[in-house]
Short mmCIF file of C-alpha atoms in Angstrom, two decimals:
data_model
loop_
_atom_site.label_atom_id
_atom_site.label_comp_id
_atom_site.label_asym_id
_atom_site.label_seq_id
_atom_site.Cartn_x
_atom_site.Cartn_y
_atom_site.Cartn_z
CA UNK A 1 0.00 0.00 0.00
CA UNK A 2 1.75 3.65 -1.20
CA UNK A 3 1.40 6.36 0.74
CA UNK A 4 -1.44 8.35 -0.68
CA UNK A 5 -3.70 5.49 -0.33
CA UNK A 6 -2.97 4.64 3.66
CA UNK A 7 -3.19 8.71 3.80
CA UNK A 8 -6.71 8.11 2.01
CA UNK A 9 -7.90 4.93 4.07
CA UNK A 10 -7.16 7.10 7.63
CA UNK A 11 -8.83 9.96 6.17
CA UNK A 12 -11.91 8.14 5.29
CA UNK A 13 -11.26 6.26 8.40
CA UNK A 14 -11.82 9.45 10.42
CA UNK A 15 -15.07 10.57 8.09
CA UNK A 16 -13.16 13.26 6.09
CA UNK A 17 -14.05 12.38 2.61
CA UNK A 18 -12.74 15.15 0.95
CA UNK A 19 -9.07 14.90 2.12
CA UNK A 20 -9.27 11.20 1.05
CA UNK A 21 -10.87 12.54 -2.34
CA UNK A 22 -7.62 14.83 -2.55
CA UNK A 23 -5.19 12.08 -2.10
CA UNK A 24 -6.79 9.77 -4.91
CA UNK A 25 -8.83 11.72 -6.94
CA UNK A 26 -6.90 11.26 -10.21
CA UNK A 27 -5.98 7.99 -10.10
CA UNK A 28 -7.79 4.84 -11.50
CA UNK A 29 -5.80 1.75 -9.75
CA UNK A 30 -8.27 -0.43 -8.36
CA UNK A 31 -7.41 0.68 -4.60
CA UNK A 32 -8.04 4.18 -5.80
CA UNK A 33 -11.19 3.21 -7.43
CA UNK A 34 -12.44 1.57 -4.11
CA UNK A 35 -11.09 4.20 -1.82
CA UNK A 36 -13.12 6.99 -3.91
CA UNK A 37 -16.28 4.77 -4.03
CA UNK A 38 -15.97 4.90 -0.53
CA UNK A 39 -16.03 8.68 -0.07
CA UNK A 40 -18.91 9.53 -2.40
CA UNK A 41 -20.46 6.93 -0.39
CA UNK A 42 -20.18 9.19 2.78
CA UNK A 43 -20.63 12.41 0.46
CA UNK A 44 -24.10 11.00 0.17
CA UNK A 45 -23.30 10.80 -4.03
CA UNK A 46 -24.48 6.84 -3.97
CA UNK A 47 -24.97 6.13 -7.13
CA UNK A 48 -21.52 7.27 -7.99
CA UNK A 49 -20.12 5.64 -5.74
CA UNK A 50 -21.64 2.18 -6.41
CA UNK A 51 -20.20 2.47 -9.93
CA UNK A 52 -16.79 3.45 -8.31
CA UNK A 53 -16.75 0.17 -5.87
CA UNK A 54 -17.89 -2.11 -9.40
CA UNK A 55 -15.08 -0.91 -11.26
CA UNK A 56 -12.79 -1.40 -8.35
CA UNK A 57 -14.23 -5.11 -8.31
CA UNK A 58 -13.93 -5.79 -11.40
CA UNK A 59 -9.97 -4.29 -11.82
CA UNK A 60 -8.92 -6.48 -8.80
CA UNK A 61 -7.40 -9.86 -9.77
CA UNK A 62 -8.99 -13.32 -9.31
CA UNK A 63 -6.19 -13.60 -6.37
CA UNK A 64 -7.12 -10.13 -4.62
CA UNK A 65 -9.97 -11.70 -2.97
CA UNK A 66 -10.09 -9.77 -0.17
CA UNK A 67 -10.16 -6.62 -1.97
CA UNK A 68 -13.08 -7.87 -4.06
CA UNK A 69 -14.63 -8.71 -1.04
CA UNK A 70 -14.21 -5.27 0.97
CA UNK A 71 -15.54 -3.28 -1.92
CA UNK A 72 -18.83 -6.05 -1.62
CA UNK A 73 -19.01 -4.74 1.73
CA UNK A 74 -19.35 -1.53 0.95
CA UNK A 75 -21.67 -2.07 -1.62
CA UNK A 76 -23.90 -3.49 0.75
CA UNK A 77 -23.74 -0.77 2.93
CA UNK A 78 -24.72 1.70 0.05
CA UNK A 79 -27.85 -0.96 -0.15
CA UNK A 80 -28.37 -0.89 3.16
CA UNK A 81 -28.64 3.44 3.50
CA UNK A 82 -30.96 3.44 0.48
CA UNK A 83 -33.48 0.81 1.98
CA UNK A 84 -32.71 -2.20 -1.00
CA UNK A 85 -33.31 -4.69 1.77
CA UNK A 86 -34.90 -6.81 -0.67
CA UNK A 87 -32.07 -8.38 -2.19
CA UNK A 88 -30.75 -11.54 -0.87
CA UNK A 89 -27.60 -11.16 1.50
CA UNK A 90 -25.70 -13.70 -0.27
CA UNK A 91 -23.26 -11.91 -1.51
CA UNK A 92 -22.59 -9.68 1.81
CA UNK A 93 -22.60 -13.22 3.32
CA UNK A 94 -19.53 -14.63 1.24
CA UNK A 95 -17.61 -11.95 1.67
CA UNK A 96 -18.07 -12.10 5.52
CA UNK A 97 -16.67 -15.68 4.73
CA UNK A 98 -13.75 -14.80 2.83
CA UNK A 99 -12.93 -11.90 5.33
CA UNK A 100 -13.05 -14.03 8.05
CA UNK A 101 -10.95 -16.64 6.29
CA UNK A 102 -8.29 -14.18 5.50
CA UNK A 103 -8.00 -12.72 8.92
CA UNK A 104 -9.43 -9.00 8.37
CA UNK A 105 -11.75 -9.09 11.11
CA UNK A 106 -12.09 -5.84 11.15
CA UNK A 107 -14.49 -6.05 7.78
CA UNK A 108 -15.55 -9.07 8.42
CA UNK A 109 -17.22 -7.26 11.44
CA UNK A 110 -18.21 -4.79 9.72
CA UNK A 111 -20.08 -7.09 7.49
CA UNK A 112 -21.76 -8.76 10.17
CA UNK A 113 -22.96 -5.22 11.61
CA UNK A 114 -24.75 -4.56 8.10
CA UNK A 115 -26.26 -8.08 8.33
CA UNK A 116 -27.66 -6.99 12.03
CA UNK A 117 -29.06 -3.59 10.84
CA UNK A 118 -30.85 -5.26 7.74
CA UNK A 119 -32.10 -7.58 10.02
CA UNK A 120 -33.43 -5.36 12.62
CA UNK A 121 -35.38 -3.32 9.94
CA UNK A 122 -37.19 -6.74 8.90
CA UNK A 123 -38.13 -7.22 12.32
CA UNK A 124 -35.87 -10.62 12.51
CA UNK A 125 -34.81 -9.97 16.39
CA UNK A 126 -34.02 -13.46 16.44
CA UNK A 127 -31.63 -13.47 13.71
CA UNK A 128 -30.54 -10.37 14.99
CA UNK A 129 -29.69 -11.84 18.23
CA UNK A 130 -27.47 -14.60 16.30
CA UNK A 131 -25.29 -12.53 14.18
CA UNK A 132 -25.14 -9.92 17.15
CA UNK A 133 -23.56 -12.82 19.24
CA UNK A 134 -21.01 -13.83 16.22
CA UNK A 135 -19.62 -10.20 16.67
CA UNK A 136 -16.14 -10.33 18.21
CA UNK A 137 -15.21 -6.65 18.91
CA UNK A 138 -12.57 -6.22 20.91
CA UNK A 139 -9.96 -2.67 22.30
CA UNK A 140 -8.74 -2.75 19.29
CA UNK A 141 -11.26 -2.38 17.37
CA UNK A 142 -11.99 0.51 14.93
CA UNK A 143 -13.69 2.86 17.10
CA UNK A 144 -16.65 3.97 14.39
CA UNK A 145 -17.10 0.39 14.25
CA UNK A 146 -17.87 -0.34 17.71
CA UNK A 147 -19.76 2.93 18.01
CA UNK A 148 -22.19 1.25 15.10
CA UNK A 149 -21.95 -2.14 16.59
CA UNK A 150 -23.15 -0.62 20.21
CA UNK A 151 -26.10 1.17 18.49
CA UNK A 152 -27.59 -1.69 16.42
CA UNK A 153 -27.09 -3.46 19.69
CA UNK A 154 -28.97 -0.84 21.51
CA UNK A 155 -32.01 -1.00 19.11
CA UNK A 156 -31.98 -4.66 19.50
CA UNK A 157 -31.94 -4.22 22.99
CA UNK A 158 -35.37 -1.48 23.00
CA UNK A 159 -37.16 -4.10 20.93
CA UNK A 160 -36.46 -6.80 23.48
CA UNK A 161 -37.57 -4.41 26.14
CA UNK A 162 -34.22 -5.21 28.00
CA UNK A 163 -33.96 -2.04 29.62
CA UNK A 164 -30.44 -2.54 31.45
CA UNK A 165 -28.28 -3.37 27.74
CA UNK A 166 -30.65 -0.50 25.95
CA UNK A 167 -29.52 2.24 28.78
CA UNK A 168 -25.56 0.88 28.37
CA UNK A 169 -25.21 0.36 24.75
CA UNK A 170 -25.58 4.10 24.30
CA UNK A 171 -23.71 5.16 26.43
CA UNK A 172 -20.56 3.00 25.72
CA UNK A 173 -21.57 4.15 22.16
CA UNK A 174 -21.00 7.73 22.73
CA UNK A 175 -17.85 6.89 24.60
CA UNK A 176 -16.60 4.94 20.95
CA UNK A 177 -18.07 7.79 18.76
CA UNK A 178 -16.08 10.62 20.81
CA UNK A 179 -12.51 8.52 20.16
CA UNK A 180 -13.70 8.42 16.46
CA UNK A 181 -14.07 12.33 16.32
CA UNK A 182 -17.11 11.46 13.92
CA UNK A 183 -19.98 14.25 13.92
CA UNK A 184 -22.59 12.33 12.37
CA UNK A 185 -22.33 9.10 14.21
CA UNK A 186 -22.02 10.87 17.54
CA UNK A 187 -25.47 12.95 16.91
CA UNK A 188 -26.61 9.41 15.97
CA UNK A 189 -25.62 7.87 19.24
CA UNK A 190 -27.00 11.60 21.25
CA UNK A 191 -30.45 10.39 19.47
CA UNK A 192 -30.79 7.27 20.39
CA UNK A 193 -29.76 8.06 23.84
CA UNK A 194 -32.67 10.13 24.05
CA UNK A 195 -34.44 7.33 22.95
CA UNK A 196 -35.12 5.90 26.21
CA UNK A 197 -36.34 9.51 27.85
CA UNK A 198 -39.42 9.38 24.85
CA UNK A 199 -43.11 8.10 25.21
CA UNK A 200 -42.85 4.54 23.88
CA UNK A 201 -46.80 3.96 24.03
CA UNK A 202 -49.60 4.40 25.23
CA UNK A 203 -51.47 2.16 28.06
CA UNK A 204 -55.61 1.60 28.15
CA UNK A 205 -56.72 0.29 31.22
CA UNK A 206 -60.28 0.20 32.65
CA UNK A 207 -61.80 3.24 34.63
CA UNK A 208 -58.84 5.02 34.21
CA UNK A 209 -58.36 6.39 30.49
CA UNK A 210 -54.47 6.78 28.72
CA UNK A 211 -51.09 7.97 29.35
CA UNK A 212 -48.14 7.55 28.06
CA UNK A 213 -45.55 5.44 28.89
CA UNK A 214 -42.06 5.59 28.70
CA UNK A 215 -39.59 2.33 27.96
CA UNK A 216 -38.72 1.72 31.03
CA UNK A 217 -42.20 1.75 32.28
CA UNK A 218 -43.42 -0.86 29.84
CA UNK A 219 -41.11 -2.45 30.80
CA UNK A 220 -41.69 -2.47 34.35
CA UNK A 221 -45.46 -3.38 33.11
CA UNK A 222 -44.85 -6.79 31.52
CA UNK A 223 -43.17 -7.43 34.53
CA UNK A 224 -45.93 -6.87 37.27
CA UNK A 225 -47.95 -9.59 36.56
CA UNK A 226 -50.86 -8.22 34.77
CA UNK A 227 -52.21 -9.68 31.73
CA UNK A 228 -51.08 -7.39 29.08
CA UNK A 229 -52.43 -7.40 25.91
CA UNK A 230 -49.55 -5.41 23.72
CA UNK A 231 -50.73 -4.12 19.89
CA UNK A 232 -47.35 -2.83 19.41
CA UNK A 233 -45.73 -6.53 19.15
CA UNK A 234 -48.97 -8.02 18.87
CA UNK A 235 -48.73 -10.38 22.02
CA UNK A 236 -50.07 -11.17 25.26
CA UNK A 237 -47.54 -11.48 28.31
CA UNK A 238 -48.07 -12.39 31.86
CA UNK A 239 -44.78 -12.39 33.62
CA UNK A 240 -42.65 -14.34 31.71
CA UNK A 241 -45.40 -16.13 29.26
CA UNK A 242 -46.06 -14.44 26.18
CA UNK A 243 -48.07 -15.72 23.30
CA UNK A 244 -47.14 -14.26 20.18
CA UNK A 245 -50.10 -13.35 17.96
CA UNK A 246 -48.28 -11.69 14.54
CA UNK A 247 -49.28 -14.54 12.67
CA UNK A 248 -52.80 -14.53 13.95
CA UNK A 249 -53.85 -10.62 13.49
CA UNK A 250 -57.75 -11.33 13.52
CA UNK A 251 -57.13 -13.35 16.95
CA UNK A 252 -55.54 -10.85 18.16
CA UNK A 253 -58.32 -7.87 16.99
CA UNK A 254 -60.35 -10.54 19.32
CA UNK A 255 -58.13 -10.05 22.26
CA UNK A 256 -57.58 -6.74 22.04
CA UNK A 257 -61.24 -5.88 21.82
CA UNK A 258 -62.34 -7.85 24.79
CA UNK A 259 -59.41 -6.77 26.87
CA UNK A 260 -60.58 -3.37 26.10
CA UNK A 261 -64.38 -3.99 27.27
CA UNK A 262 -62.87 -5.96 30.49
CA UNK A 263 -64.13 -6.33 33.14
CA UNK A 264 -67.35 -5.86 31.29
CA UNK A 265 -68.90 -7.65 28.43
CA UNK A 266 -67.94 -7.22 24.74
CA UNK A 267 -70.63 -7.36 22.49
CA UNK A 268 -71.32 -9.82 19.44
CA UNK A 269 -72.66 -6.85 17.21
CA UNK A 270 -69.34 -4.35 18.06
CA UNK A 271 -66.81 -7.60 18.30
CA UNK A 272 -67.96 -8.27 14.27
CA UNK A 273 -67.82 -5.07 13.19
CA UNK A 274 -63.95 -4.60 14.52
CA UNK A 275 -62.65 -7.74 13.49
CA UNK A 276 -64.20 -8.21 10.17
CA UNK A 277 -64.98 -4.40 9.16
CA UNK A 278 -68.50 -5.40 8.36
CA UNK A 279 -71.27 -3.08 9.13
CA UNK A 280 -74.27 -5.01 8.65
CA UNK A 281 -73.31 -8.80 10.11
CA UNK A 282 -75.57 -11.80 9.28
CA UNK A 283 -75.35 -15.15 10.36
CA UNK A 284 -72.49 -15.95 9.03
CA UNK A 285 -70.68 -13.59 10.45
CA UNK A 286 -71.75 -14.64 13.90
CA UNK A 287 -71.11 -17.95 12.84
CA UNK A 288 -67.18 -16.97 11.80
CA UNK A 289 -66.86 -15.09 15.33
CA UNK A 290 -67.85 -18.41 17.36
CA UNK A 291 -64.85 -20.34 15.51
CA UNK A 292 -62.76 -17.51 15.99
CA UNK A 293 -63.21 -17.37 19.71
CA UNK A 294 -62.83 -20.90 19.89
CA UNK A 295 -59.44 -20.96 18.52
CA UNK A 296 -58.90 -17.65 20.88
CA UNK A 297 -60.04 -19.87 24.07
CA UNK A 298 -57.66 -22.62 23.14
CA UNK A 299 -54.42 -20.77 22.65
CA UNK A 300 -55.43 -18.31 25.95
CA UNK A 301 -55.90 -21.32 28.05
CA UNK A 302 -53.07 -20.70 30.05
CA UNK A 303 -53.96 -16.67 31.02
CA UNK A 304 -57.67 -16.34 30.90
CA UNK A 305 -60.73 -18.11 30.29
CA UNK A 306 -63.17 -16.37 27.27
CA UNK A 307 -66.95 -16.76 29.45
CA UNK A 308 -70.16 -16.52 27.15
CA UNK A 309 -72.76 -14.35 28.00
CA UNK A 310 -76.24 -13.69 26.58
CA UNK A 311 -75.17 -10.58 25.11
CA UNK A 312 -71.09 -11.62 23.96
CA UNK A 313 -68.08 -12.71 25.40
CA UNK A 314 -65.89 -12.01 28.66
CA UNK A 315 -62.47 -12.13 29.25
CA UNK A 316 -61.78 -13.71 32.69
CA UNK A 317 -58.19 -13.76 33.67
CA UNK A 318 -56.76 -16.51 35.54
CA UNK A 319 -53.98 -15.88 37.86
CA UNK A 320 -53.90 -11.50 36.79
CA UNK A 321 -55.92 -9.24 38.90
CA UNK A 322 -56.03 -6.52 36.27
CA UNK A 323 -56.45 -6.57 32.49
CA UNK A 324 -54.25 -3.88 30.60
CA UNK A 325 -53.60 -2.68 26.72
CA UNK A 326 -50.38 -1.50 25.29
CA UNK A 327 -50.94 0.85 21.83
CA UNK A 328 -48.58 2.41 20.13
CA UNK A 329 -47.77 6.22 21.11
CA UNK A 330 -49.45 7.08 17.54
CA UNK A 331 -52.69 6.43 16.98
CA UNK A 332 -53.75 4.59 13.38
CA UNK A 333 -53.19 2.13 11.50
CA UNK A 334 -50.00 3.84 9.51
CA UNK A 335 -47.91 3.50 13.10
CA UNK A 336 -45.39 1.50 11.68
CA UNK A 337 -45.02 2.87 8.51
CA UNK A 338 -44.05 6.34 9.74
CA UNK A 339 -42.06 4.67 12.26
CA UNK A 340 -39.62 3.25 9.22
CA UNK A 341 -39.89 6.49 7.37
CA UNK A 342 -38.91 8.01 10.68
CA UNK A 343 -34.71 7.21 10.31
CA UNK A 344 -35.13 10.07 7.77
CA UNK A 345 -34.00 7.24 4.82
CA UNK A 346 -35.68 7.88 1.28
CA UNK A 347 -37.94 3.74 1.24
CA UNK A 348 -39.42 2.52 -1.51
CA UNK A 349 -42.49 1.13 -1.44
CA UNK A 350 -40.80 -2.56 -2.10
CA UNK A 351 -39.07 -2.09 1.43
CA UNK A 352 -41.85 -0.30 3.15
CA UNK A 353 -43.79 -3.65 2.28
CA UNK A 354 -41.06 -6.11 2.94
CA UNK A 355 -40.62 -4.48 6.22
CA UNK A 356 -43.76 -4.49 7.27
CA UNK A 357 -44.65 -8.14 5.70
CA UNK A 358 -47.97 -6.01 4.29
CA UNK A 359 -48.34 -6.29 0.40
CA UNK A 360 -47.31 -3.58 -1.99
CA UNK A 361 -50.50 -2.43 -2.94
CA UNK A 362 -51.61 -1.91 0.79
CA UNK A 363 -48.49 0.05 1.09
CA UNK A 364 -49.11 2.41 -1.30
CA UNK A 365 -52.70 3.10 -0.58
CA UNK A 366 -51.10 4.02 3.05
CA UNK A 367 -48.83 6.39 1.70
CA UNK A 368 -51.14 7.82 -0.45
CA UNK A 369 -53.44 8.88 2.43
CA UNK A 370 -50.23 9.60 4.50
CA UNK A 371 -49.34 12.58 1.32
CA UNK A 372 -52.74 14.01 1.17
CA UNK A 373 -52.43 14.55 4.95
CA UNK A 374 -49.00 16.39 4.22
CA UNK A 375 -47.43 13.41 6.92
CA UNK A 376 -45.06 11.97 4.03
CA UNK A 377 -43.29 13.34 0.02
CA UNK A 378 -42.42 11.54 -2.50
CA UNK A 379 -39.08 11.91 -4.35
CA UNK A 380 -38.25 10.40 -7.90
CA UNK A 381 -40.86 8.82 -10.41
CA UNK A 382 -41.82 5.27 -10.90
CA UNK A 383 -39.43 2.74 -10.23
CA UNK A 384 -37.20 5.66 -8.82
CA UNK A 385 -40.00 6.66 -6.21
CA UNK A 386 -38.91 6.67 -2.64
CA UNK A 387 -40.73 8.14 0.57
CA UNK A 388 -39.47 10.42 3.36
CA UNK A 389 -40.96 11.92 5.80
CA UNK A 390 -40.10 14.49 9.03
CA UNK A 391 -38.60 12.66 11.97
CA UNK A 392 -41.33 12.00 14.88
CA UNK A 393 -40.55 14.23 17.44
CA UNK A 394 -41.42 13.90 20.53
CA UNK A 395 -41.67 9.28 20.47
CA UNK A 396 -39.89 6.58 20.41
CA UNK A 397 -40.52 4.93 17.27
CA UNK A 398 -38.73 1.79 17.73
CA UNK A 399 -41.75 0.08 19.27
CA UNK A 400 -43.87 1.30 16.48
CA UNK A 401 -41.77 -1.29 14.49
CA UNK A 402 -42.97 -4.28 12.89
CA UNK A 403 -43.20 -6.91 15.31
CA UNK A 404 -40.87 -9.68 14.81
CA UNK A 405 -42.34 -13.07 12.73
CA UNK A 406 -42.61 -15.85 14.82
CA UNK A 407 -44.48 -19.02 14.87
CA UNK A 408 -47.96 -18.72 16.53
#
């Protein structure tokens, strides 16, 4: 390596893009190719830079394999800033292997914190949880890297509602961040520091109206032994049982509503129209409703009994002495898409509905109402479209996420 290019890797290194830009600029070896990819990258000139990286890929020999794979790497982290999340990971996942293989752990980290941010914006905590464990950051470790490593971990951490890593990871974050002299990735960490500080939803429980909770409180509910009945994960917990309902959503409209009518009764007539958006039931619709519960009774069996009545159905709890809702902090059903639009990224619709496991079309009906109300823009036209919208001030929009996919 000659001495404009190690000048160039420190610089970019540090986040000065334009000092590495000064240092290779006129050059077109491959390593100068890569290294200037890698600053447009962080001048925000992506598509540029993408080009840049290919040609550096392609001008690397058949034995430079680890050069082929770093500029991989930071192709998929171009990917990963403009929301393409629906491409497979295959390639980032090779060259994690041949980093690895070769020694550079320092990419192959890096690699493997790209996998756990794509990941957390699918709403896989579990495979987040994996590759977060594979990391193997040590002292010596680039500090911007463990700054990034320490927030994914964070978010991962707010999802999971464990309070304790979420309130650390920042901080040791900020501590990382300040030894990278980084401006951007330490206003990253200050954010989601004040993460935690933010309402994170809103709790409904009988006779005594909303407020807003913060993380730590929600926490601190799951925990107390009351059934909760949670429509930002789309779950019920008591203690340490929770039944996950994200593959079951009209169960869990059935939950929801008689948790909200406990301790009273829930009606047939209002039960029908909330579940299956029907205005004028008939008998099959009552008919549909009685399976329904059914399968509701069975998979409650271990929290609460579901008692007929003459008029509809009661929720009896069986070892809780109170019955309590979790909502999200923003009301409607376009939560969780202005929660993804919140990281101030431009999505396209393909994302918005891989994220969110909704289909396309439903996405862009969303959005559509979103623009009239002046909530989102759109940038670009057809296949160039993407969404942005103004950050949500004032929440914490992690818990408006999608919830994570797991087996009923």
């Amino acid at each position: 390596m000659d001495s404009l290019i190690a000048a160039a890797a420190r610089a970019l290194s540090s986040g000065d893009a334009l000092t590495a830009l000064k240092h290779v600029a006129l050059r077109e070896d491959p390593a100068a190719l890569a290294l200037r990819g890698i600053a447009m990258a962080q001048l925000g000139e992506y598509g540029r830079a993408r080009a840049l990286l290919r040609r550096a890929g392609r001008r690397f020999g058949t034995q430079e394999v680890v050069a082929r794979a770093r500029c991989v790497v930071a192709e998929a982290e171009i990917a990963l800033v403009l929301r393409e999340i629906s491409a497979s990971p295959r390639a980032l996942l090779r060259a994690m292997a041949t980093l690895d293989a070769h020694g550079d752990r320092a990419n192959a980290n890096h690699s493997r914190v790209l996998a756990l941010r794509r990941s957390l914006l699918l709403g896989r905590l579990e495979e987040a949880s994996r590759i977060r464990a594979e990391l193997q950051l040590g002292p010596e470790a680039p500090p911007a890297l463990l700054a990034t490593a320490e927030l994914a971990g964070a978010e991962l951490a707010v999802r999971a509602l464990e309070i304790d890593q979420a309130t650390a990871a920042p901080t040791r974050a900020r501590t990382a961040a300040l030894r990278a002299g980084i401006g951007a990735l330490l206003a990253e960490v200050e954010e989601a520091r004040a993460t935690l500080a933010r309402p994170a939803a809103r709790l409904e429980q009988a006779g005594q109206g909303e407020r807003l909770l913060r993380l730590d409180e929600v926490a601190a509910l799951r925990r107390s032994g009351a059934l909760v009945v949670d429509a930002c994960q789309l779950a019920l917990y008591r203690g340490d049982f929770r039944l996950s309902l994200v593959r079951r959503p009209v169960l869990f409209g059935l939950a929801s509503a008689l948790a909200r009518a406990w301790p009273d009764t829930s009606e047939r007539e209002p039960l029908i129209a909330t579940v299956f958006r029907t205005r004028d039931p008939d008998d099959s619709h009552r008919a549909r409703l009685r399976v329904q519960i059914g399968r509701l009774r069975a998979l409650l069996r271990p929290l609460a009994r579901i008692e007929a009545t003459p008029t509809g159905f009661q929720l009896c709890p069986l070892e809780a002495s109170e019955v309590m809702v979790l909502s999200p902090p923003i009301a409607g059903p376009q939560g969780a898409l202005l929660a993804l639009l919140a990281d101030g990224a431009a999505w396209s619709t393909s994302a918005l509905a891989l994220a969110l496991g909704a289909s396309q079309r439903t996405v862009q009906r969303a959005l559509a109402d979103l623009e009239r109300d002046g909530k989102v823009r759109a940038i670009g036209q057809a296949r160039a479209r993407r969404w942005l919208t103004r950050p949500l001030a004032g929440f914490t929009t992690t818990l408006l996420l999608p919830a994570p996919l797991r087996p009923a």
